[in-house]
């Protein structure tokens, strides 16, 4: 129960105060990893947010430290992070192309 409370606390801290698209899950089959499939999916999702006149960007949460670098290379910044027992939680945001990061 304490782990769920910590998850709620950090996700509240990391959630942007502006309208955004939420990327719930992005997973690539192990045999397709390293082929660019994940990047293409992410780029397509971000393009949908960029095209939306209300959305200011894309928000996601990851529990895998190695994913942080993947998303950071694609324009995402860590808004909040916490340790959740044996794993962690990173809340990340990428501002839309036509908006500055300060809009987040």
mmCIF file of C-alpha atoms in Angstrom:
data_model
loop_
_atom_site.group_PDB
_atom_site.id
_atom_site.type_symbol
_atom_site.label_atom_id
_atom_site.label_comp_id
_atom_site.label_asym_id
_atom_site.label_seq_id
_atom_site.Cartn_x
_atom_site.Cartn_y
_atom_site.Cartn_z
ATOM 1 C CA UNK A 1 0.000 0.000 0.000
ATOM 2 C CA UNK A 2 2.843 2.423 0.757
ATOM 3 C CA UNK A 3 4.212 1.845 -2.744
ATOM 4 C CA UNK A 4 0.860 2.872 -4.290
ATOM 5 C CA UNK A 5 0.738 5.983 -2.116
ATOM 6 C CA UNK A 6 4.238 6.938 -3.274
ATOM 7 C CA UNK A 7 3.222 6.319 -6.900
ATOM 8 C CA UNK A 8 0.211 8.616 -6.478
ATOM 9 C CA UNK A 9 2.322 11.292 -4.797
ATOM 10 C CA UNK A 10 5.028 11.379 -7.456
ATOM 11 C CA UNK A 11 2.612 11.152 -10.375
ATOM 12 C CA UNK A 12 0.687 14.142 -8.986
ATOM 13 C CA UNK A 13 3.958 16.095 -8.766
ATOM 14 C CA UNK A 14 4.994 15.105 -12.273
ATOM 15 C CA UNK A 15 1.735 15.577 -14.134
ATOM 16 C CA UNK A 16 1.782 18.720 -16.313
ATOM 17 C CA UNK A 17 -0.723 21.458 -15.568
ATOM 18 C CA UNK A 18 -1.387 22.015 -19.281
ATOM 19 C CA UNK A 19 -3.477 19.882 -21.690
ATOM 20 C CA UNK A 20 -1.486 16.913 -23.002
ATOM 21 C CA UNK A 21 -1.640 13.555 -24.740
ATOM 22 C CA UNK A 22 -0.919 10.656 -22.370
ATOM 23 C CA UNK A 23 1.198 7.783 -23.663
ATOM 24 C CA UNK A 24 -0.006 4.870 -21.542
ATOM 25 C CA UNK A 25 2.036 1.998 -22.973
ATOM 26 C CA UNK A 26 4.671 1.658 -25.652
ATOM 27 C CA UNK A 27 6.042 -1.850 -26.012
ATOM 28 C CA UNK A 28 7.986 -3.519 -28.791
ATOM 29 C CA UNK A 29 8.373 -7.281 -29.170
ATOM 30 C CA UNK A 30 11.940 -8.294 -28.260
ATOM 31 C CA UNK A 31 12.681 -9.479 -31.808
ATOM 32 C CA UNK A 32 11.712 -6.003 -33.145
ATOM 33 C CA UNK A 33 13.721 -4.001 -30.602
ATOM 34 C CA UNK A 34 16.554 -2.080 -32.194
ATOM 35 C CA UNK A 35 14.794 -1.870 -35.571
ATOM 36 C CA UNK A 36 13.417 1.641 -35.087
ATOM 37 C CA UNK A 37 9.835 0.436 -34.588
ATOM 38 C CA UNK A 38 9.555 2.056 -31.145
ATOM 39 C CA UNK A 39 10.887 5.348 -32.411
ATOM 40 C CA UNK A 40 8.447 5.348 -35.337
ATOM 41 C CA UNK A 41 5.506 4.658 -33.017
ATOM 42 C CA UNK A 42 6.614 7.369 -30.613
ATOM 43 C CA UNK A 43 7.151 9.861 -33.440
ATOM 44 C CA UNK A 44 3.654 9.144 -34.823
ATOM 45 C CA UNK A 45 2.085 9.590 -31.391
ATOM 46 C CA UNK A 46 3.949 12.868 -30.816
ATOM 47 C CA UNK A 47 2.869 14.089 -34.265
ATOM 48 C CA UNK A 48 -0.763 13.612 -33.245
ATOM 49 C CA UNK A 49 -0.148 15.796 -30.189
ATOM 50 C CA UNK A 50 1.734 18.377 -32.280
ATOM 51 C CA UNK A 51 -1.245 18.613 -34.651
ATOM 52 C CA UNK A 52 -3.810 19.046 -31.877
ATOM 53 C CA UNK A 53 -4.552 22.748 -31.266
ATOM 54 C CA UNK A 54 -5.266 22.138 -27.567
ATOM 55 C CA UNK A 55 -2.483 19.747 -26.590
ATOM 56 C CA UNK A 56 0.757 21.231 -25.286
ATOM 57 C CA UNK A 57 2.728 17.991 -25.450
ATOM 58 C CA UNK A 58 3.041 14.328 -24.544
ATOM 59 C CA UNK A 59 3.240 13.010 -20.984
ATOM 60 C CA UNK A 60 4.295 9.521 -19.949
ATOM 61 C CA UNK A 61 5.465 7.547 -16.966
ATOM 62 C CA UNK A 62 8.068 4.798 -17.052
ATOM 63 C CA UNK A 63 9.196 2.392 -14.372
ATOM 64 C CA UNK A 64 12.368 1.361 -16.222
ATOM 65 C CA UNK A 65 15.524 3.420 -15.806
ATOM 66 C CA UNK A 66 16.815 2.375 -19.252
ATOM 67 C CA UNK A 67 13.720 3.913 -20.869
ATOM 68 C CA UNK A 68 14.585 7.367 -19.511
ATOM 69 C CA UNK A 69 17.534 7.714 -21.915
ATOM 70 C CA UNK A 70 15.415 6.478 -24.849
ATOM 71 C CA UNK A 71 12.765 9.140 -24.201
ATOM 72 C CA UNK A 72 15.289 11.887 -23.355
ATOM 73 C CA UNK A 73 16.959 11.401 -26.761
ATOM 74 C CA UNK A 74 13.566 12.087 -28.306
ATOM 75 C CA UNK A 75 12.886 15.367 -26.502
ATOM 76 C CA UNK A 76 11.338 14.248 -23.220
ATOM 77 C CA UNK A 77 12.390 15.744 -19.887
ATOM 78 C CA UNK A 78 11.976 14.246 -16.429
ATOM 79 C CA UNK A 79 9.416 16.229 -14.421
ATOM 80 C CA UNK A 80 9.536 14.033 -11.309
ATOM 81 C CA UNK A 81 11.050 10.748 -10.173
ATOM 82 C CA UNK A 82 10.890 8.445 -7.176
ATOM 83 C CA UNK A 83 11.981 5.063 -5.941
ATOM 84 C CA UNK A 84 9.184 2.521 -5.603
ATOM 85 C CA UNK A 85 10.729 -0.398 -3.776
ATOM 86 C CA UNK A 86 12.667 -2.455 -6.324
ATOM 87 C CA UNK A 87 11.784 -0.151 -9.203
ATOM 88 C CA UNK A 88 11.370 3.524 -9.864
ATOM 89 C CA UNK A 89 8.978 5.940 -11.489
ATOM 90 C CA UNK A 90 9.946 8.672 -13.917
ATOM 91 C CA UNK A 91 7.320 11.184 -15.077
ATOM 92 C CA UNK A 92 8.367 12.665 -18.426
ATOM 93 C CA UNK A 93 7.053 15.351 -20.768
ATOM 94 C CA UNK A 94 7.812 16.443 -24.324
ATOM 95 C CA UNK A 95 6.487 19.865 -25.314
ATOM 96 C CA UNK A 96 4.886 20.063 -28.747
ATOM 97 C CA UNK A 97 7.133 21.225 -31.547
ATOM 98 C CA UNK A 98 5.345 24.545 -32.007
ATOM 99 C CA UNK A 99 5.388 25.346 -28.284
ATOM 100 C CA UNK A 100 8.309 26.012 -25.993
ATOM 101 C CA UNK A 101 9.140 23.799 -23.019
ATOM 102 C CA UNK A 102 8.233 26.724 -20.735
ATOM 103 C CA UNK A 103 4.579 26.211 -21.720
ATOM 104 C CA UNK A 104 4.651 22.951 -19.723
#
